[in-house]
Coordinates of C-alpha atoms in Angstrom, one line a residue:
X13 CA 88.5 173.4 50.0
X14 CA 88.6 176.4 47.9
X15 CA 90.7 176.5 44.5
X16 CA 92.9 179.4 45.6
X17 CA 93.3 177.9 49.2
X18 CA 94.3 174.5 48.6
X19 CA 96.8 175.7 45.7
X20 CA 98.5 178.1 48.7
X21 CA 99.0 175.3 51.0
X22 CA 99.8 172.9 48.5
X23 CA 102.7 175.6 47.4
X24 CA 103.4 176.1 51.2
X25 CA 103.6 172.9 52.2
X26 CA 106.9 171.7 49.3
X27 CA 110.4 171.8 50.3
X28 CA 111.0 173.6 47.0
X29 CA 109.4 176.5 47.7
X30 CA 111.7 179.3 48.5
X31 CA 108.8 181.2 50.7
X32 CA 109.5 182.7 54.5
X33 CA 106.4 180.7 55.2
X34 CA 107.7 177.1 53.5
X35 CA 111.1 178.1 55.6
X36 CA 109.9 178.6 58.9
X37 CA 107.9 175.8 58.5
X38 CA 110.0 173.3 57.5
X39 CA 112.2 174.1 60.7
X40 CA 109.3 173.9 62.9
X41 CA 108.6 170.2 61.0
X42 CA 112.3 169.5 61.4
X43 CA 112.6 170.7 65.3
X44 CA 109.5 168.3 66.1
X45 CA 111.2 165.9 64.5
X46 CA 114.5 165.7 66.3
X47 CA 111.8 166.2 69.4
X48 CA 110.3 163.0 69.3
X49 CA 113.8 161.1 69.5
X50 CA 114.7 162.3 73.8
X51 CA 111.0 161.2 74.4
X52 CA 111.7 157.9 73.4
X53 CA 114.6 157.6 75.3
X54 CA 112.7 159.2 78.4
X55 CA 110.0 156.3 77.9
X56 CA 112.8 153.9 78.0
X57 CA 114.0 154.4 81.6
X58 CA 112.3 153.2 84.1
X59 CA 112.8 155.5 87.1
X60 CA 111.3 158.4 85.3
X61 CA 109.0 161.1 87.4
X62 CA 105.3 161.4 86.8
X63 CA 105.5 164.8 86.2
X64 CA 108.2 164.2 83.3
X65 CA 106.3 161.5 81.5
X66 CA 102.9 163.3 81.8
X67 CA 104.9 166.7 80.1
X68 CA 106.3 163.5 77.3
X69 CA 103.2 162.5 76.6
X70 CA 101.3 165.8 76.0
X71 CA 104.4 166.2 74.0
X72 CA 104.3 163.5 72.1
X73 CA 100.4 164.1 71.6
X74 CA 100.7 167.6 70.0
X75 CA 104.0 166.2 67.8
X76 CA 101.5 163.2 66.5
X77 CA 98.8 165.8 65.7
X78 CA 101.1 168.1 64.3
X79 CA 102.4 165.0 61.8
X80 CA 98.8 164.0 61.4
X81 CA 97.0 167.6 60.2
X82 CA 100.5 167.4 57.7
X83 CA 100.0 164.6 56.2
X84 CA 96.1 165.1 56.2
X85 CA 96.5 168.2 54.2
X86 CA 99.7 166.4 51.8
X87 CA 96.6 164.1 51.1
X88 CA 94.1 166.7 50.4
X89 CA 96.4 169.1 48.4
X90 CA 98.1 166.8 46.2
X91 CA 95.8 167.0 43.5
X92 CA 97.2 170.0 42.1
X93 CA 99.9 168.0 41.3
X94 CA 99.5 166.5 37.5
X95 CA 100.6 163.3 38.5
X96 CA 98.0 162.9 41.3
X97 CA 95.2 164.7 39.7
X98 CA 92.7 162.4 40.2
X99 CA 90.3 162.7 43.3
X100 CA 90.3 159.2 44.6
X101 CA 92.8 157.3 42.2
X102 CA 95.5 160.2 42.3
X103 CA 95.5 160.5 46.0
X104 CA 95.7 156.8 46.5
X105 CA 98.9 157.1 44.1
X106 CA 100.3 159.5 46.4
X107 CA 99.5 158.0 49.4
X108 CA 101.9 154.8 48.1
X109 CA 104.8 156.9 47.7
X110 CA 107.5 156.2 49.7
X111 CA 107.3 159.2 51.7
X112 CA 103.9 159.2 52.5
X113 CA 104.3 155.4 53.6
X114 CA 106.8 157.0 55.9
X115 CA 104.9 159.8 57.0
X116 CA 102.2 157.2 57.8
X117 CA 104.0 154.6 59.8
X118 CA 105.7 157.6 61.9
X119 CA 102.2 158.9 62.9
X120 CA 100.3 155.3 63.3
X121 CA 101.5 154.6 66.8
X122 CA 100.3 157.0 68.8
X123 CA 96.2 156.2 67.4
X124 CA 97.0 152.4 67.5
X125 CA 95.8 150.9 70.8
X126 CA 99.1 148.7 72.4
X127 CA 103.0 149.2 73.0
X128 CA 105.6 147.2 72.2
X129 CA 106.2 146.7 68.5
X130 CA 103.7 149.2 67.4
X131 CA 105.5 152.1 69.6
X132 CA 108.4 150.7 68.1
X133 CA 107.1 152.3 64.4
X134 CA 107.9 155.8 65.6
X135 CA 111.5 154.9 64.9
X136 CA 110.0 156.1 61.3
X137 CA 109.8 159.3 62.2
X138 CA 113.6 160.1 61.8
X139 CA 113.0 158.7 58.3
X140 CA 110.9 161.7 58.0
X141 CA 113.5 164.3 57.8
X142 CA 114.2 162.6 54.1
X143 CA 111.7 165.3 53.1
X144 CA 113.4 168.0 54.2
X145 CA 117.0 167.6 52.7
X146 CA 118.3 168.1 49.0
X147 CA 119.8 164.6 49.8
X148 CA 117.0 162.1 48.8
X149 CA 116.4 164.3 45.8
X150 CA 119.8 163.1 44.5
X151 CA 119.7 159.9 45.9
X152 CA 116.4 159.2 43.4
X153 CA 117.9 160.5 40.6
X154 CA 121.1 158.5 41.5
X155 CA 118.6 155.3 41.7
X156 CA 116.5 156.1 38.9
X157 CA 119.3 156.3 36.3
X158 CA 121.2 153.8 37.3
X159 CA 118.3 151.4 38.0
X160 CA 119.3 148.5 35.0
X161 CA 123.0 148.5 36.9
X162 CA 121.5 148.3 40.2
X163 CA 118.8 145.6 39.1
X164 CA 121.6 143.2 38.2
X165 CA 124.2 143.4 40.4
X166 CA 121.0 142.7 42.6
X167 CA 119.9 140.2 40.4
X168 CA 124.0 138.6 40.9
X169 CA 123.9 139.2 44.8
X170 CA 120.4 136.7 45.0
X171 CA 122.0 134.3 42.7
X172 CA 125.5 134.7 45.1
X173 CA 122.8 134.3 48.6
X174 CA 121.0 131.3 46.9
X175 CA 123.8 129.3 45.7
X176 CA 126.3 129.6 48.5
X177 CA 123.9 128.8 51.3
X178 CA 122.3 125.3 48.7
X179 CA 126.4 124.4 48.6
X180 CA 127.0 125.6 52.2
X181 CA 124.1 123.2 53.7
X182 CA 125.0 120.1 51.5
X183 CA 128.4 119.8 53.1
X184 CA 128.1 121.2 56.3
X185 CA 124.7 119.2 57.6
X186 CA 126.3 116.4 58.0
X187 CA 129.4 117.8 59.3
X188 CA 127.8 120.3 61.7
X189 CA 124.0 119.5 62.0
X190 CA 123.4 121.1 65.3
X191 CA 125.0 124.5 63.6
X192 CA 124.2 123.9 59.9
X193 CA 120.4 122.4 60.9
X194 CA 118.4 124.0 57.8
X195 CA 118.7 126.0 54.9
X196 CA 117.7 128.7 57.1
X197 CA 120.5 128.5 59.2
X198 CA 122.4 128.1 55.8
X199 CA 121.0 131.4 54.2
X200 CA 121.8 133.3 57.5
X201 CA 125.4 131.9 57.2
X202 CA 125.6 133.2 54.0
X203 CA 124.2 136.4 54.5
X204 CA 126.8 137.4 57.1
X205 CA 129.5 135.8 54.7
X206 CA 129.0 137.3 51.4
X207 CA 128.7 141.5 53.6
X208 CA 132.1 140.0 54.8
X209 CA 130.4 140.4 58.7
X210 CA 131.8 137.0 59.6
X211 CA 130.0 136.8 63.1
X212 CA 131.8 133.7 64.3
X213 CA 128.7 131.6 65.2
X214 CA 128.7 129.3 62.2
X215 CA 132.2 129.0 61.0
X216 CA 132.5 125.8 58.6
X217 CA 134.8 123.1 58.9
X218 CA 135.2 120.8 55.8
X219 CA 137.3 121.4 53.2
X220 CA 134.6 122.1 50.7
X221 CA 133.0 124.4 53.1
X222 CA 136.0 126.4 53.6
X223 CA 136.5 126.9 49.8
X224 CA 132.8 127.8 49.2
X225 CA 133.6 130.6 52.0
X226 CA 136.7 131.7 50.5
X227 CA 134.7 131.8 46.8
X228 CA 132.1 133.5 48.8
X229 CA 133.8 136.1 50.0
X230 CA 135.8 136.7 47.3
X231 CA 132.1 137.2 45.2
X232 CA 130.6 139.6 48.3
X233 CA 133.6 141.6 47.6
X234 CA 133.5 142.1 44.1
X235 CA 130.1 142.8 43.7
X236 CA 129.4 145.4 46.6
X237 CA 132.7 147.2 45.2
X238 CA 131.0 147.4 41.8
X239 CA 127.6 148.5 43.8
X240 CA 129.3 150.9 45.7
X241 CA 131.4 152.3 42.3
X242 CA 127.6 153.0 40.8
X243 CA 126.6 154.3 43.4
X244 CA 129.3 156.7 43.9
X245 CA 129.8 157.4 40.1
X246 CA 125.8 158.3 40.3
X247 CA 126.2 160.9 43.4
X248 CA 129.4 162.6 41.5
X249 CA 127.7 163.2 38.2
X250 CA 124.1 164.6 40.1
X251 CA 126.9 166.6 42.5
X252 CA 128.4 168.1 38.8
X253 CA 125.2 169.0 37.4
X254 CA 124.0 171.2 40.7
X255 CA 127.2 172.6 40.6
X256 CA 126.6 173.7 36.7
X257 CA 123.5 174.9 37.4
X258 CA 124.6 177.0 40.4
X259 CA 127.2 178.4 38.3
X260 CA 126.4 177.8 34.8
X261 CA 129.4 178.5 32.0
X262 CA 129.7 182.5 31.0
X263 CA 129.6 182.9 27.3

């Protein structure tokens, strides 16, 4: 591809760019998009006419190609990017990207031989729409500067999972064994405990059990809150700094 040419699309093709070109075809991307979702619920039902699913299917065919030519020239293009500016090793970079895993897995299932699971995958393709927003911008730099405070109340949230469903098991088995069978039963009742979800299908029943739920919850609680303060402090400080640069101080 020539030097010119491949810098052009590789302009064209970023959200960034402020072009009637990028525009119009980021809201063709973005139509196709919300396409795909009525043609899976059209596959769903059963008593659909031929004529509609044959129309689906052509659809769906020309949204996958679409998808597929974008991503093929993402791939292509990228190396005008600094980061990625290596022929094989800089495009195998990009290609791990989050977004391009996406991009992948929502364009996979209509060249993959079978249904079931593997149709499933095109649920990705709403993931896709990521691209197009401002909003996963901020969310990264949200992620990226609070990573250490994120990485620890993590770290506390594994340590919560791990020792609750150890204590959990020890005095329930015996109590319950048909409910509390395994540690994997344990972990599942410990999951839904500590997100405060609380299905009802293992509820325990000795006294110890009951205070390792209350200690449980009470530990879920206070760490999501403190998550969910980050997280919110994160999105006001990014939400200050567009504001400043959309309307920077007069001097």
């Amino acid at each position: 591809m020539f030097p010119r040419a491949k810098k052009f699309i590789y302009n064209t093709l970023q959200f960034n760019n402020n072009s009637k070109l990028t525009t119009a075809l980021n809201t063709f991307i973005i139509i196709l998009i919300l396409l795909s979702v009525p043609i899976d619920v059209l596959e769903s039902v059963k008593d659909v006419p031929a004529y509609i699913k044959r129309i689906t299917y052509h659809t769906d065919l020309f949204i996958s190609l679409v998808f597929a030519l974008e991503y093929a020239l993402r791939v292509i293009t990228c190396t005008q990017d600094p980061q990625y500016a290596r022929p094989i090793a800089g495009r195998i970079k990009y290609m791990l990207t989050p977004l391009m895993i996406i991009d992948l897995l929502a364009i996979s299932p209509f060249y993959i031989l079978g249904t079931g699971m593997v149709r499933m995958l095109r649920v990705f393709r709403i993931f896709m729409l990521m691209r197009y927003t401002n909003a996963i911008q901020l969310m990264n730099a949200v992620v990226e500067k609070k990573k250490s405070e994120l990485l620890i109340c993590g770290a506390f949230l594994l340590m919560l999972w791990i020792w609750s469903s150890f204590m959990i098991y020890r005095v329930e088995h015996l109590a319950q064994p048909h409910h509390f069978a395994n540690m994997v039963d344990a972990m599942w009742w410990s999951l839904q405990t500590f997100t405060t979800l609380g299905y009802g299908d293992l509820v325990p029943v000795t006294l110890y059990g009951k205070i390792i739920t209350a200690v449980t919850v009470f530990m879920g609680l206070v760490l999501f809150a403190i998550l969910t303060a980050l997280l919110t402090g994160g999105i006001v400080q990014e939400f200050q700094k567009y504001e400043h640069k959309k309307n920077p101080p007069q001097i």
